[in-house]
Amino acid sequence: MANDSEDFIKQHMFGNPQLKPDEKRAFLGNFRERVAIALTISQLGQAQTKDMVTKIFEQYPEYRAYLNGKMPQSLIDDYMGLAIDHHYQFTILVQNGVRVAQPVGPNDFGLVVADPKKKIKRRILL
């Protein structure tokens, strides 16, 4: 009985335990095994990246795009517009609930294309 009470208190004090929270935070809410491609914010600013992302959207229509909502608004608008033009499912994530507010750096992921339901057999290589 005391063990159950202690577990109850710990669960409600620290929240529900999560599986691989750092990995999910890095890949915009996805597990690494489900990610087909992940591009950093600095990579998204390069000219040829938009064409490459367009090809990925066309080749992998069953996947979903995840955009980092903390990156510059111009990048969000560009890639959100690209997803809309190709009728590609997307989600913009601003990870609320993180205790320490950290600014987004150029090496943080800005766009992740992942399968929302299952592990990917073959990742997209650049």
Backbone as a ProteinNet text record, in pm:
[ID]
protein_1_A
[PRIMARY]
MANDSEDFIKQHMFGNPQLKPDEKRAFLGNFRERVAIALTISQLGQAQTKDMVTKIFEQYPEYRAYLNGKMPQSLIDDYMGLAIDHHYQFTILVQNGVRVAQPVGPNDFGLVVADPKKKIKRRILL
[TERTIARY]
82.7	0	86.9	191.6	279	350.6	385.9	452.8	362.3	234.9	139.6	124.3	119.1	106.2	230.2	345.5	470.6	480.4	442.3	442.1	344.8	228.3	127.8	181.6	245.7	300.6	411.5	501.8	611.4	558.4	458.3	403.7	340.7	269.4	202.6	295.9	403.7	499.9	587	629.1	719	648.7	521.2	449.2	463.8	392.4	399.4	537	592.1	722.9	712.4	815.2	816.4	930.7	910.8	1011.9	1100.7	1229.9	1329.8	1290.5	1272.9	1227.9	1327.6	1459.2	1558.2	1557.6	1543.3	1536.7	1413.1	1300.6	1177.1	1184.7	1249.4	1264.1	1352.9	1460.2	1552	1487	1409.2	1348.1	1203.2	1173.1	1042.5	927.4	941.1	832.9	833	938.6	944.8	1060.1	1043.5	1153.8	1246.9	1376.8	1477.5	1447.1	1395.1	1367.9	1255.2	1175.1	1065.4	1103	1218.9	1259.6	1323.3	1270.7	1327.6	1440.2	1416.4	1517.9	1494.8	1603.9	1596.9	1694.9	1645.3	1728.3	1738.7	1858.3	1878.9	1826.9	1816	1768.1	1864.5	1994.8	2090.9	2080.2	2052.6	2034.1	1909.1	1804.7	1680.8	1699.1	1796.8	1822.6	1898.2	1952.3	2028	1933	1978.1	1892.8	1846.3	1934.4	1899.6	1812.7	1797.3	1721.7	1574	1519.5	1376.9	1343.3	1429.5	1408.2	1416.7	1512.2	1528.1	1404.8	1354.1	1236.3	1114.3	1105.7	996.2	1000.1	1118.4	1132.8	1094.1	1131.3	1096.7	945.8	881.2	735.2	668.9	723.6	664.7	690	807.1	842.3	782.5	757.2	710.2	582.7	471.9	348.6	285.4	326.1	266	328	439.5	505	442	493.4	442.7	561.5	545.4	650	622.7	727.6	719.7	811.1	754.8	829.8	851.4	970.9	1003.8	941.7	846.8	776.7	858.2	979	1063.7	1167.4	1174.2	1269.5	1212.5	1292	1242.6	1114.5	1026.2	895.3	906.3	1008.3	1024.7	1046.9	1123.5	1145	1017.4	945.2	818.6	724.4	713	624.1	664.6	795.6	843.5	807.8	839.4	820.1	675	602.5	460	388.9	426.2	369.9	402.9	523.9	564.7	479.5	456.3	372.2	228.4	177.4	40	28.9	127.3	125.6	126.4	192.9	202.7	101.2	6.6	-96.3	-31.7	75.3	153.2	112.8	90.6	53.2	171.5	142.5	249	195.9	288.7	258.4	365.6	323.7	418.2	422.9	542.4	558.1	633.6	574.6	642.9	635.9	747.3	746.7	728.6	603.8	571.9	590.1	601.2	613.2	756.4	852.1	991.2	1028.4	1090.2	1112.8	1208.2	1307.7	1405.2	1382.7	1353.8	1333.8	1470.1	1498.2	1626.2	1603.3	1688.3	1674.7	1711.6	1654.6	1682.4	1810.7	1898.4	2024.7	2023.4	2122.9	2127.4	2144.4	2191	2209.9	2091.7	1987.9	1865.9	1787	1710.4	1632.4	1516.3	1500.2	1392.2	1282.5	1319.9	1224.6	1259.2	1160.4	1175.2	1064.1	1099.6	1001.5	1005.8	890.7	886.7	756.1	759.6	638.4	574.4	452.6	392.3	352.5	353.8	300.5	399.3	497.8	584	729	815	957.7	984.6	1079.6	1116	1224.5	1205.9	1302.5	1427.3	1410.3	1524.2	1518.5	1618.3	1622	1667	1629.9	1670.7	1811.9	1904	2041.8	2071.5	2151.4	2189.7	2332.4
-119.6	0	125.7	125.6	242.6	262.7	153.9	161.8	225.5	190	247.8	397.6	438.2	580.7	657.3	598.1	662	675.8	572.1	577.7	683.5	692.2	791	932.2	956.9	1090.1	1124.7	1029.5	1054.9	1083	1007.1	1025.3	1163.1	1207.6	1336.9	1453.8	1427.1	1531.5	1560.1	1455.5	1471.4	1458.3	1427.1	1406.1	1262.3	1228.1	1092.3	1065.9	948.8	918.1	907.5	955.6	953.3	865.8	808.5	725.5	813	816.5	892.6	1039.8	1115.7	1254.2	1344.5	1324.3	1408.7	1385.2	1258.9	1225.4	1286.6	1275.6	1333.3	1485.4	1546.8	1692.2	1736	1663.3	1699.1	1683.5	1577.7	1549.4	1598.2	1705.3	1771.5	1675.4	1599.9	1512.7	1374.4	1337.3	1206.9	1124	992.4	903	897.6	882.2	879.5	773.4	659.9	549.6	579.6	680.4	719	834.5	893.5	1011.9	970.7	1025.8	1001.6	1101.4	1227.5	1331	1440.9	1496.9	1607.6	1714.8	1834.6	1945.5	2053.3	2106.4	2212.5	2345.3	2440.3	2573.1	2637.1	2618.6	2676.6	2609.1	2479.8	2411.2	2460.8	2492.8	2541.3	2676.9	2752.8	2884.2	2878.5	2762.8	2749.6	2739.3	2789.4	2799.8	2664.6	2566.1	2437.7	2349.6	2382.7	2299	2292.7	2401.7	2405.7	2307.1	2298.9	2203.1	2059.5	2033.6	1899.9	1860.6	1951.3	1923.9	1899.8	1972.7	1951.9	1809.3	1761.5	1624	1521.4	1547.4	1456.3	1451.8	1567.7	1571.9	1490.4	1498.8	1425.5	1275.3	1234.8	1093	1021	1092.3	1029.2	1096.8	1081.6	1150.1	1095.9	977.6	918.3	970.6	1040.8	1094.3	1227.9	1285.4	1413.2	1504	1632.8	1731.6	1798	1815.7	1883.3	2004.4	2122	2247.3	2300.1	2351.8	2411.2	2550.6	2569.9	2697	2808	2776.2	2878.6	2934.5	2879.3	2932.8	3060.5	3134.4	3260.8	3242	3338.6	3330.3	3316.6	3375.4	3365.8	3220.8	3144.7	3003.3	2922.2	2951.8	2882	2905.9	3032.2	3066.4	2994.9	2991.1	2926.8	2778.8	2706.5	2561.8	2521.9	2604.5	2580.1	2599.6	2702.6	2725.8	2612.8	2560.7	2448	2324.7	2298	2184.2	2203.6	2322.5	2350.7	2333.9	2384.5	2372.1	2226.1	2139.2	1997.7	1910.8	1973.6	1902.1	1800.8	1843.5	1758.5	1787.5	1683.6	1704.1	1762.7	1860.9	1921.5	1964.2	1980.5	2027.8	2127.8	2238.4	2336.8	2316.7	2291.5	2261.3	2371.7	2418.6	2505.5	2429.1	2378.5	2287.6	2362.8	2379.2	2442	2339.6	2387.9	2298.8	2262.3	2307.6	2284.3	2386.3	2339.3	2426.3	2542.1	2520.2	2624.3	2672.8	2800.4	2857.2	2880.1	2805.7	2818.7	2876.4	2968.7	3021.9	2913.7	2925.3	2828.7	2869.4	2773	2798.4	2744.6	2778.1	2733.7	2582.7	2514.6	2369.6	2290.7	2358.6	2290	2250.4	2142.7	2098.5	2194	2231.2	2319.5	2246.9	2138.5	2059.4	1912.4	1835.9	1690.6	1627.6	1535	1457.6	1317.4	1271.4	1143.3	1070.5	941.2	859.8	868.7	917.5	937	807.4	694.1	571.8	457.7	447.4	329.1	362.7	266.2	279.2	283	365.4	377.7	275.4	203.5	99.6	158.7	261.7	320	471.2	528.4	673.8	741.4	866.4	945.2	996.7	969.1	1013.6	1131.8	1224	1341.4	1325.6
0	0	0	82.9	89.2	-43.9	-109.4	-239	-343.8	-343.7	-438.2	-415.6	-291.6	-259.2	-303.3	-280.1	-318.5	-470.8	-544.5	-691	-741.2	-677.8	-715.6	-697.1	-585.2	-556	-655.1	-683.2	-776.8	-917.1	-958.6	-1093	-1108	-1007	-1016.9	-986.5	-918.9	-890	-1013.1	-1084.6	-1198.7	-1332.9	-1335.1	-1460.3	-1507	-1610.7	-1663	-1721.8	-1694.7	-1753.3	-1905.1	-1973.3	-2118.9	-2167.8	-2283.9	-2346.7	-2435	-2407.5	-2483.4	-2503.4	-2397.2	-2412.5	-2484.8	-2465.4	-2532.1	-2682.9	-2722.3	-2864.1	-2928.7	-2861.2	-2914.9	-2921.9	-2825.1	-2825	-2941.8	-2966.9	-3075.4	-3212.5	-3230.5	-3360.3	-3368.3	-3300	-3306.4	-3278.1	-3168.8	-3123.8	-3184.9	-3256.1	-3321.5	-3267.8	-3275.4	-3244.4	-3364.5	-3340.1	-3446	-3551.5	-3510.7	-3603.7	-3701.9	-3674.3	-3763.5	-3857.2	-3835.7	-3911.5	-4044.1	-4153.8	-4286.5	-4313.6	-4277.6	-4296.4	-4192.8	-4144	-4049.9	-4096.6	-4114.8	-4163.6	-4057.1	-4040.8	-3942.3	-3996.4	-3909	-3947.7	-4047.4	-4028	-4123.3	-4259.8	-4265.6	-4393.4	-4465.3	-4390.3	-4451.8	-4518.2	-4474.6	-4533.1	-4664.5	-4702.3	-4827.4	-4946.1	-5059.9	-5178.5	-5232.6	-5239	-5301.2	-5211.5	-5087.1	-4993.9	-5030.4	-5076.4	-5109.3	-5222.3	-5322.7	-5431.7	-5380.5	-5292.3	-5237	-5154.8	-5073.5	-4991.9	-5082	-5191.2	-5287.1	-5341.5	-5376.1	-5427.7	-5320.8	-5198.3	-5088.8	-5070	-5075.2	-5063	-5173.8	-5293.5	-5406.1	-5396.5	-5349.7	-5343.6	-5223.9	-5116.4	-4992.3	-4941.9	-5013.2	-4973.4	-4844.9	-4801.6	-4682	-4552.3	-4561.4	-4442.7	-4404.1	-4296.4	-4246.1	-4217.6	-4243.2	-4215.5	-4080.9	-4003.5	-3873.8	-3879.7	-3856	-3860.2	-3719.2	-3695	-3566.3	-3561	-3473	-3462.1	-3399.5	-3350.9	-3290.4	-3387.9	-3508.9	-3606.9	-3668.2	-3743.8	-3801.9	-3883.6	-3871.9	-3937	-4088.5	-4148	-4293.9	-4336.8	-4259.6	-4291.2	-4270.5	-4164.6	-4140.4	-4257.3	-4300.3	-4411.8	-4541	-4569.2	-4691.8	-4696.2	-4589.3	-4590.1	-4562.4	-4491.2	-4474.5	-4608.6	-4681.2	-4814.8	-4910.5	-4900.3	-4983.5	-4953.2	-4826.2	-4786.9	-4834.6	-4822.7	-4868.2	-5019.5	-5093.1	-5239.5	-5285.6	-5208.1	-5245.6	-5170.8	-5102.5	-5025	-4930.7	-4864.8	-4775.6	-4631.8	-4554.6	-4414.6	-4337.7	-4253	-4173.7	-4038	-3945.5	-3811.3	-3772	-3713.4	-3660.8	-3510	-3459.6	-3316.9	-3245.4	-3137.9	-3043.5	-2912.8	-2870	-2757.4	-2626.3	-2590	-2462.4	-2351.7	-2232.7	-2119.5	-2086.8	-2166.7	-2134.3	-2027.3	-1922.9	-1807.2	-1834.4	-1917.4	-1945.7	-2088.3	-2102.6	-2236	-2299.8	-2406.9	-2474.8	-2613.8	-2654.5	-2790.2	-2892	-3010.2	-3116	-3186.3	-3205.7	-3274.3	-3416.5	-3495.6	-3635.2	-3650.4	-3547	-3555.1	-3501.2	-3456.4	-3414.2	-3537.9	-3527.1	-3641.7	-3666.7	-3792	-3831.4	-3906.7	-3977.8	-4054.6	-4038.5	-3998	-3985.7	-4067.4	-4153.9	-4229.3	-4171.5	-4121.2	-4051.4	-4078	-4056.6	-4062	-3924.1	-3914.1	-3782.1	-3710.9	-3781.8	-3721.5	-3705.1	-3792.6	-3784.8	-3817.3	-3788.2	-3812.8	-3963.3	-4003.7	-4144.3	-4175.6	-4285.3	-4323.1	-4387.4	-4467.3	-4538.5	-4527.9	-4462.3	-4445.5	-4574.2	-4588.5	-4703.4	-4675.3	-4763.3	-4744.4	-4835.6	-4785.8	-4866.3	-4914.4
[MASK]
++++++++++++++++++++++++++++++++++++++++++++++++++++++++++++++++++++++++++++++++++++++++++++++++++++++++++++++++++++++++++++++

